[in-house]
């Protein structure tokens, strides 16, 4: 009902004979009312969105008894006891279950190094949460438990069961690649609206759980058509087929943002040039007091001097619009628009900066991490699973790094403009 209503199926029931009704009442028989496929009509447009096979019987419990599965209650209880349960899907844990694969895909995590270390070895089913947590710094304990339970369900793992490392890696890689490929298809349907769709998603807040109608509506609001087939495939992937769980806006936003930055890397680079050029027009680099910039940036940084994506966007907005950094005004968005940029553009540029800085840190730390990896491998071989040590967040930028990028980039833009002007003057002369 309400926002959860997707479609309707109309089923015409047959007329029943008096004799059939009497046999049914006596419990001697049951009557099959339907056993065929029916079209499912959209609740919004009344167009056909799929098929549903419906089987209906009428009768008392005695008459319907022969239709019940033959599995005994004892066997069912034994099977339930053998099933692995890592997560309690109540309240907030339900969204954690739906968000787990999204978070794994965003992190770009892989079990490749584990396969290289352990080869064809097998893992115990009970060790799944610890293994997932050890190989992804972005998964919380709850998310690791939820993803482990999902894998156990899909691969039919039971208590005391074994799973090969290669099969686990292949299963996770397949899920993550299917999800990212689907998101890529959605984003490429309308590249010009991607930034606005991401901003719309961000405005929903981090904890809102998106149902199917809200998900499709988010794209429809920007005139991007998303078929119900694509929508259902997305929800099947993120929920594992569980209708009781829904993903949060924050988890969907993270993956869309990450994929948009990969797909539109050229746009991010162009936006950086535009942004730095606009900044060069507004800032006198010769009289700039760097210490004042650091103090200003600190308003949006953490106590460790780190700026997250939102902080970077706010800093860039203030620099480009001259807005008050302490009491930002609504007019800043209009002034930003007059410069040919929008908040979505600054988000894309900020994402490009974060990805480039994360790549630089990875390259610089390869030797150090190589030694740490050897220690981790030794611990894995001994059955001691530990989370990978994290240096500094990949989703944050140090204040001094942003300052250097802005100053050096703006100075380079000034040089290029001067060079272009000189060339034009010489040519004219």
Tab-separated table of N, CA and C in Angstrom, residues 195-196 198-200 202 257 271 275 309-310 312-314 316-317 320-321 330 332-337 339-351:
chain	number	residue	atom	x	y	z
A	195	UNK	N	25.359	15.169	-12.085
A	195	UNK	CA	25.672	16.014	-10.938
A	195	UNK	C	24.437	16.396	-10.151
A	196	UNK	N	23.350	16.719	-10.857
A	196	UNK	CA	22.120	17.126	-10.180
A	196	UNK	C	21.445	15.956	-9.482
A	198	UNK	N	22.985	13.409	-8.198
A	198	UNK	CA	23.788	13.170	-6.993
A	198	UNK	C	23.450	14.191	-5.921
A	199	UNK	N	23.261	15.449	-6.311
A	199	UNK	CA	22.880	16.477	-5.342
A	199	UNK	C	21.493	16.198	-4.758
A	200	UNK	N	20.559	15.756	-5.597
A	200	UNK	CA	19.223	15.398	-5.108
A	200	UNK	C	19.305	14.264	-4.096
A	202	UNK	N	21.897	13.503	-2.247
A	202	UNK	CA	22.538	13.998	-1.038
A	202	UNK	C	21.531	14.745	-0.147
A	257	UNK	N	28.569	8.363	-6.606
A	257	UNK	CA	29.591	9.395	-6.640
A	257	UNK	C	30.918	8.825	-7.125
A	271	UNK	N	36.803	20.723	-15.102
A	271	UNK	CA	36.233	21.558	-14.048
A	271	UNK	C	37.327	22.150	-13.167
A	275	UNK	N	37.754	26.023	-12.453
A	275	UNK	CA	37.729	26.478	-11.074
A	275	UNK	C	38.988	27.296	-10.741
A	309	UNK	N	34.858	15.676	1.723
A	309	UNK	CA	34.311	16.196	0.470
A	309	UNK	C	33.451	17.441	0.711
A	310	UNK	N	32.575	17.363	1.708
A	310	UNK	CA	31.696	18.500	1.986
A	310	UNK	C	32.500	19.731	2.381
A	312	UNK	N	35.611	20.461	1.470
A	312	UNK	CA	36.296	20.984	0.286
A	312	UNK	C	35.326	21.807	-0.556
A	313	UNK	N	34.118	21.286	-0.753
A	313	UNK	CA	33.116	22.006	-1.540
A	313	UNK	C	32.788	23.345	-0.894
A	314	UNK	N	32.672	23.368	0.436
A	314	UNK	CA	32.353	24.627	1.125
A	314	UNK	C	33.495	25.642	0.974
A	316	UNK	N	35.708	25.803	-1.454
A	316	UNK	CA	35.740	26.288	-2.834
A	316	UNK	C	34.602	27.279	-3.093
A	317	UNK	N	33.428	26.998	-2.508
A	317	UNK	CA	32.285	27.904	-2.685
A	317	UNK	C	32.586	29.288	-2.119
A	320	UNK	N	35.173	31.183	-4.259
A	320	UNK	CA	34.682	31.623	-5.563
A	320	UNK	C	33.592	32.689	-5.461
A	321	UNK	N	32.860	32.703	-4.334
A	321	UNK	CA	31.735	33.631	-4.215
A	321	UNK	C	31.995	34.782	-3.261
A	330	UNK	N	22.393	32.147	1.477
A	330	UNK	CA	21.759	31.431	0.380
A	330	UNK	C	22.130	32.027	-0.972
A	332	UNK	N	24.935	32.657	-2.026
A	332	UNK	CA	26.200	32.106	-2.540
A	332	UNK	C	25.958	31.203	-3.738
A	333	UNK	N	24.875	30.425	-3.700
A	333	UNK	CA	24.574	29.511	-4.798
A	333	UNK	C	24.309	30.283	-6.084
A	334	UNK	N	23.600	31.419	-5.963
A	334	UNK	CA	23.326	32.241	-7.146
A	334	UNK	C	24.608	32.847	-7.707
A	335	UNK	N	25.475	33.327	-6.796
A	335	UNK	CA	26.732	33.918	-7.268
A	335	UNK	C	27.625	32.857	-7.896
A	336	UNK	N	27.553	31.623	-7.354
A	336	UNK	CA	28.326	30.528	-7.940
A	336	UNK	C	27.808	30.232	-9.347
A	337	UNK	N	26.485	30.263	-9.508
A	337	UNK	CA	25.886	29.999	-10.809
A	337	UNK	C	26.277	31.031	-11.843
A	339	UNK	N	29.047	32.321	-12.180
A	339	UNK	CA	30.405	32.039	-12.649
A	339	UNK	C	30.445	30.830	-13.577
A	340	UNK	N	29.261	30.263	-13.856
A	340	UNK	CA	29.197	29.122	-14.766
A	340	UNK	C	29.395	27.787	-14.078
A	341	UNK	N	29.365	27.770	-12.736
A	341	UNK	CA	29.546	26.534	-11.971
A	341	UNK	C	28.318	26.296	-11.090
A	342	UNK	N	28.168	25.064	-10.611
A	342	UNK	CA	27.096	24.732	-9.675
A	342	UNK	C	27.672	23.826	-8.602
A	343	UNK	N	26.961	23.644	-7.475
A	343	UNK	CA	27.480	22.771	-6.404
A	343	UNK	C	27.862	21.382	-6.878
A	344	UNK	N	27.093	20.844	-7.838
A	344	UNK	CA	27.424	19.509	-8.357
A	344	UNK	C	28.792	19.494	-9.028
A	345	UNK	N	29.142	20.601	-9.736
A	345	UNK	CA	30.454	20.697	-10.375
A	345	UNK	C	31.567	20.682	-9.330
A	346	UNK	N	31.348	21.428	-8.233
A	346	UNK	CA	32.367	21.471	-7.181
A	346	UNK	C	32.514	20.099	-6.521
A	347	UNK	N	31.418	19.352	-6.417
A	347	UNK	CA	31.481	18.000	-5.865
A	347	UNK	C	32.327	17.094	-6.740
A	348	UNK	N	32.141	17.209	-8.046
A	348	UNK	CA	32.924	16.382	-8.973
A	348	UNK	C	34.404	16.750	-8.884
A	349	UNK	N	34.691	18.064	-8.837
A	349	UNK	CA	36.084	18.506	-8.729
A	349	UNK	C	36.701	18.034	-7.415
A	350	UNK	N	35.927	18.128	-6.315
A	350	UNK	CA	36.423	17.663	-5.018
A	350	UNK	C	36.699	16.166	-5.048
A	351	UNK	N	35.819	15.418	-5.714
A	351	UNK	CA	36.041	13.977	-5.824
A	351	UNK	C	37.303	13.652	-6.593
